[in-house]
mmCIF file of C-alpha atoms in Angstrom:
data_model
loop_
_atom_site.group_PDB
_atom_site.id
_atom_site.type_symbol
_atom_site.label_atom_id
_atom_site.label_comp_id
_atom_site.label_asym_id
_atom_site.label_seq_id
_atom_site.Cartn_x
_atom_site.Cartn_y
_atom_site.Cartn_z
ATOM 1 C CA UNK S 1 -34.623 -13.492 19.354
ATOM 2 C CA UNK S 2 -35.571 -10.179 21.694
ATOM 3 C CA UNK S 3 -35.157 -12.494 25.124
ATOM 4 C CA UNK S 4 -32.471 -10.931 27.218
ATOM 5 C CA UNK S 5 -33.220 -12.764 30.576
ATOM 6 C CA UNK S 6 -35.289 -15.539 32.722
ATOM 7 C CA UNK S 7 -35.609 -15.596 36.256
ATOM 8 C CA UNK S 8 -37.814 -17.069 38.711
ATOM 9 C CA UNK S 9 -38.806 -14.959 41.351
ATOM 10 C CA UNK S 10 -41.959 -14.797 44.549
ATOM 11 C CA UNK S 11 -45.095 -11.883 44.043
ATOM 12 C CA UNK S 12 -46.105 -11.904 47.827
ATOM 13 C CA UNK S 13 -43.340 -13.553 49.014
ATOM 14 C CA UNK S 14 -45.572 -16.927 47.953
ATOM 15 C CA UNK S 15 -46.828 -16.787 44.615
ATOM 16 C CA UNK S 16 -43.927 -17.993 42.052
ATOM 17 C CA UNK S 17 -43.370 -16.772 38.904
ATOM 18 C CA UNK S 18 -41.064 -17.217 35.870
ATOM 19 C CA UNK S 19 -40.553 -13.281 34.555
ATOM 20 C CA UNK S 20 -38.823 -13.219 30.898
ATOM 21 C CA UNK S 21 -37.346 -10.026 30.406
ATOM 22 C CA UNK S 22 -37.145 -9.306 26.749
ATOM 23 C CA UNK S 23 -36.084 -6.035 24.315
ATOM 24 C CA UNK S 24 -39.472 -4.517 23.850
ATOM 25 C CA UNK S 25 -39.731 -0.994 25.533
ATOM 26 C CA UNK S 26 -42.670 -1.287 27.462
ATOM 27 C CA UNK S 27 -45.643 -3.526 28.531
ATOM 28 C CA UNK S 28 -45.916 -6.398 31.208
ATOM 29 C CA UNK S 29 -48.536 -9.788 29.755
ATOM 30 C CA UNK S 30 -49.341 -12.394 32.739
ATOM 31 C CA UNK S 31 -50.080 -15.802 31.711
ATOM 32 C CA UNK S 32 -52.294 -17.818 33.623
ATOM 33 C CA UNK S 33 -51.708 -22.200 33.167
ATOM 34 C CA UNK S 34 -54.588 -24.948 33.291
ATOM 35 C CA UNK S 35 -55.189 -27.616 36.240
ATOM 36 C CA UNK S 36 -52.307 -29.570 36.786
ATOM 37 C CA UNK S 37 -49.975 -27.876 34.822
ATOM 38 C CA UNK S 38 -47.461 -25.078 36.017
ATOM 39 C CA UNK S 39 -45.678 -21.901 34.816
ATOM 40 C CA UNK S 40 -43.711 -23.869 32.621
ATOM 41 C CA UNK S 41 -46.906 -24.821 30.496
ATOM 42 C CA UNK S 42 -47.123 -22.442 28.492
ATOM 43 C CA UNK S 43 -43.342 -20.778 27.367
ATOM 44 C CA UNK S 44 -42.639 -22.793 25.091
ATOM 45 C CA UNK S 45 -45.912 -21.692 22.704
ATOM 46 C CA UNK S 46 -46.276 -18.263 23.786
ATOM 47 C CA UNK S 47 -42.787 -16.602 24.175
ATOM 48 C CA UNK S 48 -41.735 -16.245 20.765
ATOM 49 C CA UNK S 49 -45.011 -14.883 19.757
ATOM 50 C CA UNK S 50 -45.047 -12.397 22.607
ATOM 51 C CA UNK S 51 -41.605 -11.129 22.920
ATOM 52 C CA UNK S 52 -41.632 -8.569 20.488
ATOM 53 C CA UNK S 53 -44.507 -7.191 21.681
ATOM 54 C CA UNK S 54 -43.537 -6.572 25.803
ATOM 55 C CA UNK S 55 -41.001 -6.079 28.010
ATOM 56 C CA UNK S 56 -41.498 -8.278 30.435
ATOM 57 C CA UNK S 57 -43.779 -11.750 30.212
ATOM 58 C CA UNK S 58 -44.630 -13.420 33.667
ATOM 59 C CA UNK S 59 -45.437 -16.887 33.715
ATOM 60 C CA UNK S 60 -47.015 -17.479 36.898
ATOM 61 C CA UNK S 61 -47.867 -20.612 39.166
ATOM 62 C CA UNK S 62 -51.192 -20.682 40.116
ATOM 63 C CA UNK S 63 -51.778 -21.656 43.884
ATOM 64 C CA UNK S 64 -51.688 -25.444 44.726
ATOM 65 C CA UNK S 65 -49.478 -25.945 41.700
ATOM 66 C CA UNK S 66 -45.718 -25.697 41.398
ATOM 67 C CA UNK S 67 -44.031 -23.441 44.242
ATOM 68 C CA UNK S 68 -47.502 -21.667 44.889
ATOM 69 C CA UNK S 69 -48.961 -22.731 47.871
ATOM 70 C CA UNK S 70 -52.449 -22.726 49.153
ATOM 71 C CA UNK S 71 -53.085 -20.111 51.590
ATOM 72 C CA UNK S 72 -56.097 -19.639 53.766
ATOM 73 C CA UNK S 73 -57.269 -16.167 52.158
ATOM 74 C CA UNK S 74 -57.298 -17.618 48.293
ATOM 75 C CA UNK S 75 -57.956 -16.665 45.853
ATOM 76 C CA UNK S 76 -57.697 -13.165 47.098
ATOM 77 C CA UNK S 77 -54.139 -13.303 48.344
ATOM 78 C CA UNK S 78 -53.236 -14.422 44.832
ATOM 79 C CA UNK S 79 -55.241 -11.873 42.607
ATOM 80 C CA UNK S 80 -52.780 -9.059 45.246
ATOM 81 C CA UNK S 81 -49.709 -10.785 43.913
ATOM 82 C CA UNK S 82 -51.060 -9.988 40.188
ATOM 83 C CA UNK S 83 -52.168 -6.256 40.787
ATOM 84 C CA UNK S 84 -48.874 -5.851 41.844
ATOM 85 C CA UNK S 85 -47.039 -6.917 38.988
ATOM 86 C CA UNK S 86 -49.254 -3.772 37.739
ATOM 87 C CA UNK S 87 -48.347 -1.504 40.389
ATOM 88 C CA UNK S 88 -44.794 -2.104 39.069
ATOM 89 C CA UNK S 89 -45.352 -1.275 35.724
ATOM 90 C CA UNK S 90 -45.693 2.807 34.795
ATOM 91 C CA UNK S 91 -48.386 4.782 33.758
ATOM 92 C CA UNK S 92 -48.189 4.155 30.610
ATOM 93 C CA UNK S 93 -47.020 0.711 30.195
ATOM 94 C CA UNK S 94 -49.781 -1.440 28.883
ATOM 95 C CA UNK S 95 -50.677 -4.601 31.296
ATOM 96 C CA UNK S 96 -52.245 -7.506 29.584
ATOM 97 C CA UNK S 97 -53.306 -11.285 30.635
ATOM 98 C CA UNK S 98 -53.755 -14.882 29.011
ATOM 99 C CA UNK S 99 -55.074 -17.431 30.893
ATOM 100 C CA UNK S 100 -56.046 -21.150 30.055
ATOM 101 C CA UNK S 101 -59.222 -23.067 31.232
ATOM 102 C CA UNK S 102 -58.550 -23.000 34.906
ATOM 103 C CA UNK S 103 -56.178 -20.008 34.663
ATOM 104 C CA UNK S 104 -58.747 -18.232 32.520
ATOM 105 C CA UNK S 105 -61.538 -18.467 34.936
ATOM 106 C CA UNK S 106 -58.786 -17.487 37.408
ATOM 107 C CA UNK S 107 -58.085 -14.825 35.243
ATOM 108 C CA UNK S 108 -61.968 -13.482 34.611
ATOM 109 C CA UNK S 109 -61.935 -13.426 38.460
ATOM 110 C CA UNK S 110 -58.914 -11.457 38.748
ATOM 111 C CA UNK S 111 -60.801 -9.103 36.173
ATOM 112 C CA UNK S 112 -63.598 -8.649 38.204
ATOM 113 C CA UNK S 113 -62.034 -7.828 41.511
ATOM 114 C CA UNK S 114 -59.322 -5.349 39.693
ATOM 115 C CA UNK S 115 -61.395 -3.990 36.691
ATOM 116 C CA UNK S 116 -59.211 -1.372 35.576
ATOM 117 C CA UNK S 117 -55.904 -2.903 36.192
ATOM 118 C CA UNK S 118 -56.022 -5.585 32.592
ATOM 119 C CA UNK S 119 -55.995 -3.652 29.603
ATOM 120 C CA UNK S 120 -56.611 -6.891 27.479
ATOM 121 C CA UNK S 121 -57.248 -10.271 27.998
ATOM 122 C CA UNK S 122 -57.366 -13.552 25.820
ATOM 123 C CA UNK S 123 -59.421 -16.447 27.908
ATOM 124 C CA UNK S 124 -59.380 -20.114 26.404
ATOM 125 C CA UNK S 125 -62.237 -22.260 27.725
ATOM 126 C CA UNK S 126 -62.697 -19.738 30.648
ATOM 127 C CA UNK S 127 -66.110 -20.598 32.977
ATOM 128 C CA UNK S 128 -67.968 -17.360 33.314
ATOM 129 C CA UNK S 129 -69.151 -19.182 36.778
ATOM 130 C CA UNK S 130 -72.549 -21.054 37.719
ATOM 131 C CA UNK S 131 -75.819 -19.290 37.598
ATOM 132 C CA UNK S 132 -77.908 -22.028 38.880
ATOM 133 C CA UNK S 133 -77.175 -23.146 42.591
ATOM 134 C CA UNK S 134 -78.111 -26.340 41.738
ATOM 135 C CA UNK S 135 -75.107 -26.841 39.450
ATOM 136 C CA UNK S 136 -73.358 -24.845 41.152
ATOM 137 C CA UNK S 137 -73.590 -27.343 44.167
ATOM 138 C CA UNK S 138 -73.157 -30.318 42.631
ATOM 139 C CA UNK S 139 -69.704 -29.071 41.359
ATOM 140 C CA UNK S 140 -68.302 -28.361 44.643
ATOM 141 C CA UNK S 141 -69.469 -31.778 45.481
ATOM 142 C CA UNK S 142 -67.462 -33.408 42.674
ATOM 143 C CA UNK S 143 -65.104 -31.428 43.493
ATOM 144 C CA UNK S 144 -64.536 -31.934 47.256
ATOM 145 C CA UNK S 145 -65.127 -35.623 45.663
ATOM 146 C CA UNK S 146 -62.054 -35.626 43.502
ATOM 147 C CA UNK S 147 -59.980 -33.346 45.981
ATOM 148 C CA UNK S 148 -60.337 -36.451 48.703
ATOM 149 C CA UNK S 149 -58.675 -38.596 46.129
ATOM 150 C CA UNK S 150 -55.729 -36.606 44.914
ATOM 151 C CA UNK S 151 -55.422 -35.923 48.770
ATOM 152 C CA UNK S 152 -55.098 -39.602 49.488
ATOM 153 C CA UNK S 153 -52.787 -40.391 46.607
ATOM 154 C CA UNK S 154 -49.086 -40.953 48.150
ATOM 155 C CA UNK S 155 -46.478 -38.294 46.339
ATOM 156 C CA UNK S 156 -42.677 -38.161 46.873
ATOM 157 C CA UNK S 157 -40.895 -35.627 45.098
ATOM 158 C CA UNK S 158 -37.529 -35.707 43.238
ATOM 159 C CA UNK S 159 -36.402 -36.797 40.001
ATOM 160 C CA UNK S 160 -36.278 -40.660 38.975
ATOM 161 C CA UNK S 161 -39.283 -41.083 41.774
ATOM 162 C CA UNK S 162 -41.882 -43.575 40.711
ATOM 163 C CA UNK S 163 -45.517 -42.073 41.847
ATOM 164 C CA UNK S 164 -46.935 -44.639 39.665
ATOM 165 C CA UNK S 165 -50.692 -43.927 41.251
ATOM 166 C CA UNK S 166 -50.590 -39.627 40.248
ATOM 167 C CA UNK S 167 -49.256 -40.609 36.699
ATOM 168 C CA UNK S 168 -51.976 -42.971 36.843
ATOM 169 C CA UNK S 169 -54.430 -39.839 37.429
ATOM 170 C CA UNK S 170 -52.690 -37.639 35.546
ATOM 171 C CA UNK S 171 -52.889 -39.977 32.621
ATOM 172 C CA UNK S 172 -57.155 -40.389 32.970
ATOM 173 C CA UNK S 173 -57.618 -36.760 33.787
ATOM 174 C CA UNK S 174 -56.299 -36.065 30.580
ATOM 175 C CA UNK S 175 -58.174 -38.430 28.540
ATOM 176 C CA UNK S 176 -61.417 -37.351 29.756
ATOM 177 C CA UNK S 177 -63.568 -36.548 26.921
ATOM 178 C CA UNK S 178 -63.195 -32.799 27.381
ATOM 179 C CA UNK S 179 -59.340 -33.271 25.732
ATOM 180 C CA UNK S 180 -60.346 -34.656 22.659
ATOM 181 C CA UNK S 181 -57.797 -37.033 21.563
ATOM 182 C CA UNK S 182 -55.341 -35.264 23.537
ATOM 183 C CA UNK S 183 -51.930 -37.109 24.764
ATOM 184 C CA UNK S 184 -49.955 -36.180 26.969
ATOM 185 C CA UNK S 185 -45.622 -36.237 25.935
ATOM 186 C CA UNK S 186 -43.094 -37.678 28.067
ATOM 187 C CA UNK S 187 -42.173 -33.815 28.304
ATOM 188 C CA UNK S 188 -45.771 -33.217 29.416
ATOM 189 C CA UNK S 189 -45.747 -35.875 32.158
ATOM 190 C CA UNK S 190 -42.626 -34.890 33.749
ATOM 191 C CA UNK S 191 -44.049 -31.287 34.062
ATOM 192 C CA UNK S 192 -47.233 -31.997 35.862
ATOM 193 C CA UNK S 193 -45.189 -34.891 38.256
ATOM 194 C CA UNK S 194 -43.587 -31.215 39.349
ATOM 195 C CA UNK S 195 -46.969 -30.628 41.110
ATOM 196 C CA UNK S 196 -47.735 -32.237 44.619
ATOM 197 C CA UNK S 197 -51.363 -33.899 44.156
ATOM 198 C CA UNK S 198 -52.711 -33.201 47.668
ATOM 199 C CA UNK S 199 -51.619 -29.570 47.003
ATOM 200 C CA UNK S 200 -54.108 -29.904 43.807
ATOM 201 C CA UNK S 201 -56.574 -30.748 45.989
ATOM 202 C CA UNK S 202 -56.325 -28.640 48.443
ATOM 203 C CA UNK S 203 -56.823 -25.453 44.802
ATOM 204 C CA UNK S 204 -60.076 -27.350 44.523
ATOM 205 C CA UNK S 205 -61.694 -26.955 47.792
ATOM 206 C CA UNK S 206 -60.325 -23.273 47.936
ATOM 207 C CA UNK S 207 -60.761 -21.842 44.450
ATOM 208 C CA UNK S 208 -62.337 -24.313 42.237
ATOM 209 C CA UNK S 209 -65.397 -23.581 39.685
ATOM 210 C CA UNK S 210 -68.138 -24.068 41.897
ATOM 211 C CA UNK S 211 -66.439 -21.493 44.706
ATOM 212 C CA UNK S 212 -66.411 -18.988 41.364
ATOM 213 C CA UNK S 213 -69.016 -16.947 41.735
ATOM 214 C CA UNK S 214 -71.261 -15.572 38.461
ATOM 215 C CA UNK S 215 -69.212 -12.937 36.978
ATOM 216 C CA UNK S 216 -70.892 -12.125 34.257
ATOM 217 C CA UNK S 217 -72.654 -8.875 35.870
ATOM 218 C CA UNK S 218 -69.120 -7.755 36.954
ATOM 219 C CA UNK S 219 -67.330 -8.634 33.466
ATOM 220 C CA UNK S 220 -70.001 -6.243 31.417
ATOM 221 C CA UNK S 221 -68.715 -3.468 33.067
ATOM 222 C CA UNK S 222 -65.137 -4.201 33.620
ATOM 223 C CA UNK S 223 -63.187 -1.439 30.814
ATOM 224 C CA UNK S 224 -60.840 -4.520 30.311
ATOM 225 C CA UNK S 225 -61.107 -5.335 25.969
ATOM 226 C CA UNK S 226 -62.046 -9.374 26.738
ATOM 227 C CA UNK S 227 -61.026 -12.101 23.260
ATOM 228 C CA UNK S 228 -62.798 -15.027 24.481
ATOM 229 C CA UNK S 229 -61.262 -18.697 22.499
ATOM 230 C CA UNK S 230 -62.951 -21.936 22.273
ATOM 231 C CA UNK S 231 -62.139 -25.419 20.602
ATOM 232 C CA UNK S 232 -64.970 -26.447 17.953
ATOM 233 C CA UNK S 233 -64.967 -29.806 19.225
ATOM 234 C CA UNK S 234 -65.853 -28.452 22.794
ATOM 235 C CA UNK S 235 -69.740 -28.398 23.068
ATOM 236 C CA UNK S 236 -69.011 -27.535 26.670
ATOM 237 C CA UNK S 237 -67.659 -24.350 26.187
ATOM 238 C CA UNK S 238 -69.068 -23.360 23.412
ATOM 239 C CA UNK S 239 -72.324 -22.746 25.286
ATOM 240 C CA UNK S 240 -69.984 -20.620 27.735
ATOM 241 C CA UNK S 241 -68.795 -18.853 24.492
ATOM 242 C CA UNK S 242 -72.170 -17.896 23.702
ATOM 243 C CA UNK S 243 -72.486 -16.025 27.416
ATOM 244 C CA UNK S 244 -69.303 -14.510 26.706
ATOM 245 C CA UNK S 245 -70.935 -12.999 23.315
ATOM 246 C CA UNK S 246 -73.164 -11.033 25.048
ATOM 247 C CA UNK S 247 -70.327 -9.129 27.422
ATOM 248 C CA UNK S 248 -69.946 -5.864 25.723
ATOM 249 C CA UNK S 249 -66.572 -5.791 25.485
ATOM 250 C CA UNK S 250 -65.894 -9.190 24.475
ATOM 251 C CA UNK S 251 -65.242 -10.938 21.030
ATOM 252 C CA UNK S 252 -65.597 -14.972 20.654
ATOM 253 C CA UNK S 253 -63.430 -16.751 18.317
ATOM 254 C CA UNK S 254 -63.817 -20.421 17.573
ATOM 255 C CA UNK S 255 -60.347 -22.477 17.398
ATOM 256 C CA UNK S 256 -61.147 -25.078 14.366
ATOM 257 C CA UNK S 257 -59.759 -29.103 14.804
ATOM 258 C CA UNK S 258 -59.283 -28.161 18.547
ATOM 259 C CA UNK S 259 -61.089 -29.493 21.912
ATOM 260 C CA UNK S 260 -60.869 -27.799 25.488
ATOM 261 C CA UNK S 261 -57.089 -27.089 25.020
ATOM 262 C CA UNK S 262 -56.917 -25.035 22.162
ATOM 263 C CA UNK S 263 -52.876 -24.332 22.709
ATOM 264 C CA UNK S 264 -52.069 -27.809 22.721
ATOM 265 C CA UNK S 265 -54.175 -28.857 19.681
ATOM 266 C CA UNK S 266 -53.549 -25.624 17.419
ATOM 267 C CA UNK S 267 -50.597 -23.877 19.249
ATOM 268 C CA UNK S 268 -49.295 -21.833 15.989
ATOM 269 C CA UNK S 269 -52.799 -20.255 15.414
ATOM 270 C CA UNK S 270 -53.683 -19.983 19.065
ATOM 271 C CA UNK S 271 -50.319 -18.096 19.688
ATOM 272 C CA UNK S 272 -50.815 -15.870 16.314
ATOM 273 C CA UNK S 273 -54.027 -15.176 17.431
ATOM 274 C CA UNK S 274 -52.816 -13.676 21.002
ATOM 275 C CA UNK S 275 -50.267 -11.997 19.986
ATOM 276 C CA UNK S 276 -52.048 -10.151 16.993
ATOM 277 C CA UNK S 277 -55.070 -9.309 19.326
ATOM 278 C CA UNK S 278 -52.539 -8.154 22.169
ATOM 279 C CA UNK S 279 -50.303 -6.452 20.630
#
């Protein structure tokens, strides 16, 4: 194994981030989780597949989840604490980014604002953002809608804590339809109890889909080389997929016997995929 180091450390003095420092000579990757999830999502699937391929991987929490707060300039004060894991890097280190549904669209955004800092990026189930107001409205409706009830569910944190009513959430959220047949572990669970749910609502109201706005005009002419992934059981996104298709710099690969969360269902091809297209 190439891993020489993990450590958790702040970008911006707020934004936390788990930074595995590995034997590769060069090249930084940031890796963007899903709602409800945190920095820890995603190491397990993509750090063997990645190590060999950069020297340092950055696992970051995305605000309102984990130790990221929600500040009062998001989503901008976050997208500084990314471009400066690129100012870091030199000249000729490579900086790359994988981001997950929410993380994705996160991701796309961060693309948009900075679109020469990403040389390459692999989005799963990313939202390009709404290009009808009328849609776009009524998702910041259901969305202020579901914020006021993670904001009103009581939360105490520490291990052996019973917050029966957010495991209660946690456990419907991720049986929606969207998942597929998706369960979530015991190992699962515990990780997204890490997360405060009023903090979750408080991402919504400041950075959630319907606050995106279109990128699409911004994304065809970013220079960033896009690899956009969807699950074949997720109609949803597979209509987003077919936006991304017309980006210039985009390809669109369809994840077979997966849903919205393409790592979970087919994490061995998902992470060969990456790492092939990446590296």
């Amino acid at each position: 194994m190439s891993i020489l180091t993990l450590s958790h450390t702040l970008l911006n003095s707020t934004v936390a981030a788990l930074r595995v420092q590995t034997r590769a000579s060069d090249g930084d990757v940031i890796c963007l989780h899903g709602f409800t999830q945190n920095r820890f999502a995603m190491v397990n699937a993509l750090v063997g597949p990645l190590a060999p391929h950069y020297r340092r991987i950055w696992f970051i929490d995305c605000p309102g989840h984990g130790a990221t707060p929600v500040t009062d300039d998001d989503p901008m004060n976050f997208f500084a604490a990314l471009d400066a894991i690129g100012a870091q890097a030199t000249e000729s280190a490579k900086l790359d980014l994988i981001g997950y549904s929410m993380g994705a669209r996160l991701g796309l955004w961060f693309i948009s604002r900075y679109p020469e800092r990403i040389r390459r990026a692999v989005v799963a189930s990313a939202h390009l953002g709404y290009q009808d107001e009328d849609a776009r409205a009524a998702r910041i409706a259901s969305d202020d809608a579901l914020a006021t009830r993670l904001e009103g569910i009581p939360y105490t944190g520490g291990l052996g804590v019973d917050n029966h009513e957010f495991v209660a959430f946690l456990q419907e959220w991720n049986q929606a339809p969207l998942f597929g047949q998706r369960a979530l572990s015991e190992t699962d669970l515990r990780l997204r109890l890490g997360n405060h749910p009023a903090r979750l609502g408080a991402a919504l109201r400041s950075y959630g889909t319907g606050q995106q706005p279109d990128l699409t005009a911004d994304l065809a002419r970013t220079t960033t080389q896009l690899l956009y992934l969807y699950g074949e059981q997720d109609t949803a996104y597979a209509q987003m997929a077919d936006r991304a298709r017309h980006l210039p710099s985009c390809e669109v690969h369809m994840i077979a016997d997966a849903a919205h969360d393409v790592l979970h269902d087919q994490p061995i091809e998902v992470g060969t995929i990456i790492a092939s297209y990446l590296a």
